[in-house]
Amino acid sequence: MELKKKPRSEGYWFYFFNTIILILFSLLIVVPIWNILVSSVSSNAGLASGGLMLWPKDFTFQNYTKVFSDSSIPKAFGISILKTVIGAGTHTVFCAIVAYALSKSRLIGRKFYTTMGVITMYFGGGMIPTYLLIKSLGLLDTFWVYIIPALFSYYDCVILMNFFREIPASLEESAKIDGASEWKIFADIYLPLTKPALATIILFNGVGQWNDFMTTKLYITKQYLYPLQMKIYEIIVQSNLSSMTQSGSTDVIFKATTRGVQLATIVITTVPILIIYPLLQKHFIAGMMEGAVKE
Amino acid sequence: MNTLKRLYKQRQLQLMVLPGIIFMIIFNYIPIYGIITAFKRYTIVDSMSSAPWVGLENFKLIVQDSFFWESVRNTLAISLMKLFLGFAIPIFLAIMIFEVKNMRFKKIVQTISYIPHFFSWIVLGGMLISWLSTDGFFNQTLMALGLMHKGNNHLLDPSQYWWIAVLSDLWKEVGWGTILYLAGMSRIDPTLYEAARMDGATKMTQITRITIPLLAPIISLNLILNVSGLLGSNLDQTLVLMNSQNQSHAEVINSFVYRMGLTQGDFSYATAVGLGISIVSVILLVITDRITRKLNDGHSIIV
């Protein structure tokens, strides 16, 4: 039993294949995205020339200038930003206020309130009853349909409750002795101490708002309220639909947009997400864990 | 009297919950009440109270509708394929990432793998339409590898749609799906692996005897959620990728509800479909919970 000729270290082949497979996996994610990027900075002639697109062909920014020359795109960008900032901000504040009260075991009716909340996590009315509600509230074709129905989610409330409960009660008690109101304790003690949790909720809700397309599809018919996602849907999906029906449709949108322009719009829509991605990555693991581990 | 006094004392707290309760009543409970639409004949011209009761008539119509059954078939096919691939692959991927020794490489792989999760389905749908088109990236690659001579548009071929729906969803979510497992694995006591190594256990034995059994609770939670979501379908994905050519294989229950309810205005019919699906989903949830409870020594995973 001597180790004269040491064989390859333990698990060598395991690590070897593990690394190879993970590199291939990463390429499988990155290369198609790269293809979209280089295609968006290629000319129409370059795109039509065929062959593997791993590098721009006939490099140009004309697709991007074309996108921005259509004034509806900057407007849609504005709507997207507004709904993201206002939506995520109000959602987080609203949830935090409710979560603060619900995190106190002395709250009378707490059991009833939380049961009410848990039920909403498993049951819902579904698409049509919700649509009829939104309609009867007069929210159809208003900007507020992006904000008001998205104000609260019990799931986010639970995450915040868990964070609030970890704050030592002694802090609250001493503030009470000094005569502080609940609102003051909430705003001056709890909010500053749970910044990471609040950031997680803001970021995730913000990404949700930015990426949301269903709200527009269901409740909005006015062009000027379209966010970027709906704009892409209109430009890409509908123009492709019309090109696919073999009737030789003369759809205006289709005629106006080439593949390069479509891809440029996609890239523009995704860039803000990629910019905040490092921030997201910092926060999501902690946030997901809290939500998942506890109840 | 005492409770009233206490209630008055904590009026600020009560005032803070109140908006949440009002919100849930309006936006969660009124739509749940709205499900009664399923038992009425309610079209655009009616109001909720004027619409006549019809009992189970809507359900009878649904069962006879061949388009409904087609959407059920597509939903089940796509969900089952997603279940088999989308459930198992993140577990393998998470184990592989966990085993990486080089921290920098590990970080890079993780960073890359989470990115597609943050793309909206509209953005990814637009990318897919480009990739899968006649002169798109997918065909470019196949042709460069000599596996294909002439490109065709894959999204126009109904027989390929299920795979497109499943694989694109997998591509988007597989990295994200590893997070919970990775978090679970980081909590496994490293001395277990050391002891196993001393006893001469190979890497594979360590994975099958230590890692996977200790991940069992997370795995079964995911399984329950996956199975109870079998009849749920991705409306965003369907609306982007469906076209007149592939509709026979792309229409899922959700898009069917959308089309019947909002495009054709048959509110009652569409609500009834939605209700039927929710009931079946709850039954599936309870059944899978019972089964995994048996496997987990009587502990329920949910709640």
XYZ file of C-alpha atoms in Angstrom:
598
model
C 0.000 0.000 0.000
C 2.359 2.701 -1.081
C 1.622 5.687 -3.286
C 4.642 5.596 -5.504
C 3.183 6.519 -8.871
C 0.446 8.846 -7.879
C -2.533 8.429 -10.202
C -4.457 11.470 -11.369
C -5.935 13.208 -8.384
C -9.199 11.890 -7.057
C -12.162 12.724 -9.251
C -9.967 14.078 -12.074
C -12.232 12.926 -14.862
C -15.287 14.096 -12.984
C -13.902 17.625 -12.779
C -12.679 17.485 -16.350
C -16.087 16.635 -17.817
C -17.855 18.878 -15.348
C -15.865 21.863 -16.586
C -16.354 20.988 -20.264
C -20.117 20.605 -19.875
C -20.456 23.855 -17.947
C -18.453 25.721 -20.594
C -20.716 24.303 -23.304
C -23.762 25.236 -21.258
C -22.537 28.827 -20.857
C -21.889 29.089 -24.593
C -25.407 27.815 -25.260
C -26.724 30.820 -23.344
C -24.259 33.460 -24.514
C -23.821 32.730 -28.222
C -27.498 33.098 -29.261
C -27.699 36.388 -27.349
C -24.486 37.505 -29.031
C -26.056 36.647 -32.385
C -28.945 39.035 -31.650
C -26.507 41.802 -30.711
C -24.341 41.515 -33.830
C -27.385 41.146 -36.070
C -28.807 44.375 -34.675
C -25.704 46.302 -35.788
C -25.587 44.729 -39.248
C -27.077 46.253 -42.371
C -30.049 44.678 -44.102
C -27.826 43.491 -46.902
C -25.455 41.957 -44.361
C -28.328 40.155 -42.663
C -29.602 38.804 -45.959
C -26.220 37.533 -47.115
C -26.533 34.312 -45.123
C -23.868 32.347 -43.302
C -23.192 32.101 -39.593
C -23.654 35.479 -37.883
C -21.054 35.643 -35.140
C -19.685 39.019 -36.125
C -21.448 42.129 -37.494
C -21.744 42.120 -41.278
C -21.446 45.549 -42.802
C -21.397 47.263 -39.384
C -23.889 50.086 -38.996
C -26.020 51.852 -36.406
C -28.769 52.593 -38.921
C -31.185 50.182 -37.235
C -30.877 52.102 -33.996
C -31.250 55.514 -35.603
C -34.340 54.203 -37.379
C -35.823 52.970 -34.099
C -35.360 56.340 -32.455
C -36.600 58.270 -35.470
C -40.020 56.743 -34.797
C -41.278 58.996 -32.021
C -43.534 56.284 -30.586
C -40.513 54.339 -29.301
C -39.109 57.079 -27.027
C -42.675 57.612 -25.790
C -43.066 53.920 -25.020
C -39.708 54.063 -23.263
C -41.079 56.877 -21.117
C -44.209 54.897 -20.218
C -42.046 51.899 -19.314
C -39.855 53.985 -17.029
C -42.832 55.706 -15.400
C -44.704 52.492 -14.696
C -41.538 50.816 -13.420
C -40.496 53.603 -11.062
C -43.950 54.534 -9.767
C -45.159 50.934 -9.702
C -42.195 49.463 -7.845
C -41.999 52.392 -5.428
C -45.653 52.426 -4.430
C -45.818 48.637 -4.280
C -42.899 48.429 -1.886
C -44.120 51.196 0.427
C -47.661 49.790 0.478
C -46.476 46.251 1.227
C -44.056 47.476 3.901
C -46.759 49.381 5.800
C -49.101 46.381 5.839
C -46.261 43.982 6.639
C -45.156 46.112 9.597
C -48.585 45.913 11.218
C -48.975 42.221 10.382
C -45.588 41.410 11.902
C -46.797 42.479 15.362
C -48.223 39.566 17.335
C -50.266 41.984 19.469
C -52.299 43.009 16.414
C -55.925 42.083 17.070
C -57.362 39.999 14.217
C -53.913 39.057 12.985
C -54.828 35.404 12.447
C -57.838 36.440 10.372
C -55.834 38.877 8.255
C -53.028 36.425 7.532
C -55.486 33.661 6.622
C -57.095 36.088 4.218
C -53.675 36.729 2.728
C -52.634 33.089 2.425
C -55.836 32.269 0.557
C -54.960 34.867 -2.076
C -51.687 33.030 -2.665
C -53.504 29.865 -3.744
C -56.818 31.021 -5.200
C -57.822 33.722 -7.614
C -60.756 34.645 -9.764
C -58.885 34.159 -13.014
C -58.533 36.239 -16.113
C -62.129 37.062 -16.970
C -63.526 37.983 -13.519
C -60.439 40.151 -12.986
C -60.975 41.803 -16.344
C -64.612 42.519 -15.477
C -63.517 44.047 -12.165
C -60.911 46.280 -13.799
C -63.540 47.331 -16.310
C -66.130 48.195 -13.687
C -63.536 50.173 -11.707
C -63.017 52.320 -14.789
C -59.336 51.426 -15.011
C -59.411 50.276 -18.636
C -57.238 52.469 -20.837
C -55.769 54.471 -17.969
C -52.167 54.628 -16.802
C -53.329 53.666 -13.296
C -54.130 50.136 -14.356
C -50.351 49.587 -14.289
C -50.093 50.838 -10.714
C -53.210 50.255 -8.621
C -53.894 46.528 -9.183
C -50.165 45.927 -8.620
C -49.938 47.797 -5.318
C -50.012 44.785 -3.054
C -48.912 41.179 -3.056
C -49.205 38.986 -0.002
C -46.118 37.071 -1.049
C -43.915 40.170 -0.824
C -45.695 41.047 2.395
C -44.620 37.712 3.930
C -40.998 38.307 2.938
C -41.026 41.732 4.607
C -42.812 40.389 7.702
C -39.990 37.892 8.176
C -37.415 40.650 8.037
C -39.371 42.923 10.377
C -39.703 40.148 12.968
C -35.947 39.845 13.220
C -35.600 43.387 14.533
C -35.162 43.267 18.316
C -38.300 44.338 20.193
C -36.176 46.378 22.615
C -35.614 49.020 19.902
C -39.332 49.483 19.509
C -39.972 49.523 23.255
C -37.417 52.216 23.991
C -38.794 54.353 21.164
C -42.281 53.906 22.625
C -41.079 55.119 26.000
C -39.858 58.232 24.235
C -43.393 58.652 22.949
C -42.831 57.693 19.310
C -45.902 56.775 17.247
C -46.179 53.537 15.227
C -45.602 55.490 12.028
C -42.454 57.033 13.434
C -41.114 53.673 14.638
C -41.889 52.180 11.230
C -40.252 54.962 9.257
C -37.284 55.738 11.521
C -36.350 52.311 12.881
C -37.788 49.515 10.738
C -37.335 50.885 7.239
C -33.646 51.849 7.646
C -32.842 48.482 9.228
C -34.444 46.454 6.427
C -32.963 48.280 3.448
C -31.629 45.100 1.767
C -35.068 43.474 1.897
C -36.755 46.596 0.596
C -34.189 46.833 -2.195
C -34.922 43.232 -3.172
C -38.639 43.911 -3.400
C -38.144 47.145 -5.350
C -35.765 45.515 -7.806
C -37.881 42.448 -8.447
C -41.092 44.363 -8.707
C -39.317 46.824 -10.995
C -38.140 44.045 -13.301
C -41.676 42.644 -13.256
C -43.128 46.026 -14.222
C -40.522 46.587 -16.925
C -41.120 43.146 -18.442
C -44.891 43.104 -17.984
C -46.844 42.916 -21.178
C -50.026 41.142 -20.150
C -51.496 44.160 -18.351
C -51.247 46.185 -21.536
C -52.499 43.365 -23.705
C -55.530 42.826 -21.465
C -56.502 46.330 -20.402
C -55.011 48.915 -22.775
C -56.039 49.759 -26.308
C -54.639 53.296 -26.506
C -51.319 53.486 -28.337
C -49.976 56.342 -26.215
C -50.137 54.139 -23.107
C -48.095 51.340 -24.675
C -44.859 50.474 -22.868
C -41.842 49.092 -24.730
C -42.845 45.452 -24.298
C -46.142 46.058 -26.067
C -44.339 48.018 -28.740
C -42.064 45.038 -29.415
C -45.049 42.743 -29.523
C -46.656 45.008 -32.058
C -43.552 45.415 -34.196
C -42.314 41.858 -34.133
C -45.104 39.466 -33.485
C -47.826 41.149 -35.408
C -45.603 41.975 -38.356
C -44.434 38.393 -38.453
C -48.001 37.181 -38.249
C -48.901 39.242 -41.258
C -45.849 38.079 -43.159
C -46.754 34.512 -42.346
C -50.256 34.644 -43.703
C -49.499 33.950 -47.311
C -52.068 36.399 -48.588
C -49.239 38.868 -49.203
C -50.496 41.244 -46.572
C -49.647 44.899 -47.025
C -49.513 45.549 -43.305
C -48.024 48.990 -42.697
C -46.040 47.914 -39.646
C -44.526 45.017 -41.482
C -43.457 47.158 -44.373
C -41.890 49.644 -42.015
C -39.803 47.274 -39.922
C -36.989 45.076 -41.062
C -35.446 42.376 -38.961
C -32.559 44.662 -38.042
C -34.951 47.252 -36.636
C -36.867 44.601 -34.706
C -33.680 43.310 -33.134
C -32.493 46.817 -32.287
C -35.780 47.405 -30.449
C -35.282 44.174 -28.526
C -31.770 45.194 -27.525
C -32.908 48.660 -26.417
C -35.622 47.082 -24.267
C -33.212 44.679 -22.620
C -30.315 47.048 -21.933
C -31.881 48.607 -18.787
C -32.293 45.113 -17.320
C -28.657 44.292 -18.048
C -27.538 47.578 -16.473
C -29.184 46.794 -13.147
C -28.346 43.095 -13.401
C -25.302 43.253 -11.067
C -27.523 44.917 -8.452
C -30.170 42.271 -8.959
C -27.687 39.484 -8.566
C -26.472 40.958 -5.317
C -29.965 40.972 -3.902
C -31.913 38.069 -5.281
C -30.223 35.236 -3.486
C -30.880 36.755 -0.076
C -34.428 37.648 -1.041
C -35.308 34.276 -2.502
C -33.901 32.488 0.498
C -36.012 34.450 2.942
C -39.148 33.754 0.968
C -38.383 30.105 0.483
C -36.973 29.011 3.785
C -39.614 30.428 6.030
C -43.042 29.118 5.366
C -64.997 46.022 26.453
C -61.429 45.121 27.075
C -60.879 44.228 23.423
C -62.365 47.530 22.320
C -59.975 49.356 24.590
C -57.030 47.408 23.208
C -58.300 48.000 19.704
C -58.410 51.730 20.343
C -54.915 51.637 21.767
C -53.550 49.987 18.639
C -55.626 52.066 16.226
C -52.487 53.147 14.372
C -51.519 49.549 13.726
C -55.044 48.676 12.596
C -54.986 51.672 10.296
C -51.800 50.308 8.733
C -53.288 46.882 7.892
C -56.533 48.343 6.638
C -55.304 49.348 3.142
C -53.976 45.813 2.620
C -57.274 44.266 3.654
C -59.292 46.600 1.441
C -56.944 45.859 -1.439
C -57.367 42.101 -1.043
C -61.142 42.378 -0.813
C -61.317 44.386 -4.010
C -58.613 42.823 -6.152
C -58.589 39.228 -4.855
C -61.954 38.431 -3.305
C -64.303 40.252 -5.687
C -62.828 38.343 -8.677
C -63.218 35.105 -6.700
C -66.872 36.035 -6.199
C -66.950 36.858 -9.928
C -66.510 33.163 -10.638
C -70.323 32.890 -10.416
C -70.171 34.235 -13.978
C -69.385 30.648 -14.935
C -72.924 29.645 -13.960
C -74.584 32.478 -15.839
C -74.967 33.501 -19.429
C -73.026 36.737 -19.380
C -71.986 38.508 -22.551
C -70.813 42.035 -23.283
C -74.367 43.412 -23.382
C -75.275 42.124 -19.889
C -74.419 43.354 -16.436
C -73.501 40.888 -13.714
C -76.951 41.053 -12.091
C -79.056 41.025 -15.247
C -77.331 37.966 -16.712
C -79.539 34.895 -16.329
C -78.503 31.815 -14.342
C -77.891 28.771 -16.527
C -76.511 26.252 -14.053
C -73.977 23.909 -15.559
C -74.845 24.661 -19.154
C -71.492 26.350 -19.863
C -69.644 23.300 -18.631
C -71.733 21.056 -20.873
C -70.808 23.216 -23.852
C -67.131 23.113 -22.927
C -66.986 19.333 -22.750
C -68.393 19.143 -26.264
C -65.977 21.695 -27.686
C -63.219 20.046 -29.693
C -61.103 23.241 -29.571
C -61.166 23.059 -25.793
C -59.896 19.483 -25.816
C -57.224 20.416 -28.303
C -56.006 23.126 -25.915
C -56.067 20.624 -23.035
C -53.984 18.191 -25.060
C -51.424 20.867 -25.949
C -51.264 22.135 -22.374
C -50.715 18.663 -20.964
C -48.139 17.733 -23.585
C -46.124 20.916 -23.090
C -46.435 20.801 -19.283
C -45.412 17.153 -19.019
C -42.394 17.725 -21.243
C -41.516 20.785 -19.169
C -42.001 18.761 -16.018
C -39.615 15.988 -17.028
C -36.891 18.237 -18.407
C -37.417 21.393 -16.391
C -37.586 19.507 -13.126
C -34.556 17.238 -13.457
C -32.061 19.353 -15.396
C -31.762 22.188 -12.829
C -30.908 19.579 -10.179
C -28.070 18.175 -12.292
C -26.897 21.643 -13.253
C -26.908 22.801 -9.634
C -24.834 19.792 -8.569
C -22.367 20.440 -11.372
C -22.028 24.114 -10.432
C -21.678 23.193 -6.764
C -18.780 20.871 -7.547
C -16.742 23.536 -9.337
C -13.599 24.284 -7.340
C -12.484 27.443 -9.119
C -14.550 30.217 -7.534
C -14.132 32.595 -10.433
C -15.331 30.064 -13.011
C -18.236 29.175 -10.751
C -19.270 32.814 -10.465
C -19.079 33.325 -14.234
C -21.233 30.275 -14.973
C -23.800 31.355 -12.403
C -23.914 34.921 -13.681
C -24.450 33.757 -17.250
C -27.038 31.162 -16.354
C -29.343 33.614 -14.530
C -29.448 36.235 -17.286
C -32.227 34.774 -19.488
C -34.579 34.645 -16.506
C -34.721 38.439 -16.597
C -35.719 38.644 -20.268
C -39.422 39.145 -20.743
C -41.235 36.549 -22.811
C -41.901 39.218 -25.395
C -38.178 39.887 -25.768
C -37.322 36.200 -25.830
C -40.198 35.563 -28.230
C -38.800 38.203 -30.562
C -35.377 36.584 -30.314
C -36.855 33.153 -31.002
C -38.730 34.400 -34.046
C -35.397 35.676 -35.346
C -33.376 32.569 -34.387
C -35.883 30.121 -35.833
C -36.661 32.002 -39.040
C -35.606 30.689 -42.421
C -32.270 32.525 -42.434
C -32.016 32.719 -38.623
C -29.261 31.668 -36.261
C -30.598 28.152 -35.682
C -30.558 27.305 -39.364
C -27.256 29.153 -39.833
C -25.683 26.890 -37.235
C -27.165 23.694 -38.630
C -26.024 24.629 -42.110
C -22.536 25.566 -40.930
C -22.308 22.135 -39.306
C -23.518 20.529 -42.514
C -26.618 19.095 -40.843
C -29.036 20.937 -43.085
C -28.986 22.225 -46.628
C -31.929 24.531 -46.911
C -33.424 26.526 -44.064
C -37.085 26.552 -43.143
C -39.088 28.516 -40.613
C -39.452 26.278 -37.598
C -42.224 28.317 -36.008
C -44.475 27.625 -38.979
C -44.250 23.874 -38.441
C -46.891 22.706 -35.922
C -45.080 19.423 -35.293
C -42.078 21.285 -33.871
C -44.013 23.685 -31.656
C -44.100 21.627 -28.452
C -40.334 21.238 -28.505
C -39.855 24.928 -29.209
C -42.100 25.860 -26.286
C -40.428 23.418 -23.913
C -36.810 24.020 -24.865
C -37.131 27.811 -24.946
C -38.684 27.746 -21.491
C -35.884 25.490 -20.302
C -33.252 27.803 -21.793
C -34.809 30.761 -19.989
C -35.322 29.221 -16.571
C -32.784 26.427 -16.086
C -30.141 28.636 -14.469
C -32.658 30.343 -12.231
C -33.952 26.940 -11.190
C -30.574 26.082 -9.669
C -30.624 28.843 -7.044
C -32.719 27.053 -4.455
C -30.721 23.850 -4.834
C -27.416 25.696 -4.607
C -28.613 27.434 -1.462
C -29.653 24.069 -0.039
C -26.303 22.492 -0.881
C -24.332 25.307 0.706
C -25.911 24.281 3.983
C -24.757 20.657 3.822
C -22.132 19.912 6.460
C -18.785 19.578 4.587
C -17.510 17.006 7.091
C -19.983 14.535 5.580
C -18.051 14.675 2.317
C -14.714 14.397 4.104
C -15.845 11.301 5.953
C -17.134 9.767 2.733
C -13.857 10.498 0.983
C -11.885 8.790 3.759
C -14.064 5.736 3.317
C -13.125 5.766 -0.345
C -16.415 6.983 -1.797
C -16.152 8.220 -5.387
C -17.462 11.606 -6.436
C -20.569 9.974 -7.919
C -21.294 8.021 -4.742
C -20.963 11.200 -2.715
C -23.488 12.921 -4.972
C -26.035 10.102 -4.940
C -25.638 9.247 -1.242
C -25.136 12.657 0.364
C -26.115 15.557 -1.868
C -29.344 14.252 -3.395
C -30.854 12.765 -0.210
C -30.196 16.005 1.682
C -31.849 18.003 -1.079
C -34.969 15.820 -0.961
C -37.223 18.374 0.776
C -36.465 21.092 -1.804
C -36.806 18.581 -4.628
C -40.203 17.412 -3.443
C -41.427 20.973 -2.903
C -40.528 21.751 -6.507
C -42.200 18.564 -7.665
C -45.454 19.464 -5.935
C -45.459 22.934 -7.407
C -44.643 21.551 -10.843
C -47.334 18.893 -10.795
C -50.038 21.205 -9.487
C -49.099 23.605 -12.267
C -49.605 20.977 -14.977
C -52.723 22.665 -16.308
C -51.250 26.113 -15.955
C -49.812 27.411 -19.159
C -47.633 30.292 -20.125
C -49.899 32.853 -21.772
C -47.099 35.304 -22.584
C -45.075 32.623 -24.319
C -48.076 31.353 -26.264
C -49.221 34.782 -27.409
C -45.750 35.565 -28.764
C -44.967 32.270 -30.428
C -48.395 31.221 -31.711
C -49.327 31.978 -35.319
C -52.010 30.880 -37.728
C -49.844 28.008 -38.967
C -48.924 26.392 -35.654
C -52.102 27.196 -33.706
C -53.316 23.583 -33.693
C -50.340 22.690 -31.485
C -49.764 26.025 -29.773
C -53.178 26.865 -28.343
C -53.118 26.174 -24.597
C -55.905 26.496 -22.042
C -54.939 30.019 -21.004
C -54.803 31.328 -24.538
C -58.104 29.573 -25.213
C -59.659 31.398 -22.245
C -58.165 34.650 -23.512
C -59.522 34.124 -27.007
C -63.005 33.018 -25.928
C -63.362 35.648 -23.211
C -61.651 38.775 -24.392
C -61.504 38.388 -28.151
C -64.933 36.807 -28.619
C -66.621 38.318 -25.562
C -68.060 35.063 -24.217
C -67.277 35.862 -20.577
C -69.257 33.032 -18.987
C -67.803 30.346 -21.178
C -64.234 31.532 -20.573
C -64.754 31.862 -16.809
C -66.138 28.346 -16.683
C -63.040 27.003 -18.414
C -60.841 28.869 -15.933
C -62.824 27.562 -12.970
C -62.695 23.964 -14.164
C -58.931 24.208 -14.540
C -58.459 25.743 -11.063
C -60.469 22.941 -9.462
C -58.425 20.252 -11.185
C -55.214 22.067 -10.195
C -56.186 22.154 -6.526
C -56.986 18.430 -6.648
C -53.565 17.771 -8.206
C -51.923 19.860 -5.482
C -53.598 17.874 -2.732
C -52.767 14.517 -4.322
C -49.085 15.294 -4.832
C -48.868 16.713 -1.334
C -50.283 13.455 0.067
C -47.803 11.394 -1.928
C -44.722 13.417 -1.015
C -45.905 13.532 2.588
C -45.703 9.738 2.629
C -42.222 9.903 1.137
C -41.142 12.495 3.709
C -42.180 10.685 6.896
C -45.509 12.415 7.237
C -44.301 15.995 6.908
C -46.181 18.251 4.577
C -44.012 20.467 2.432
C -46.521 23.234 1.823
C -47.407 25.685 4.615
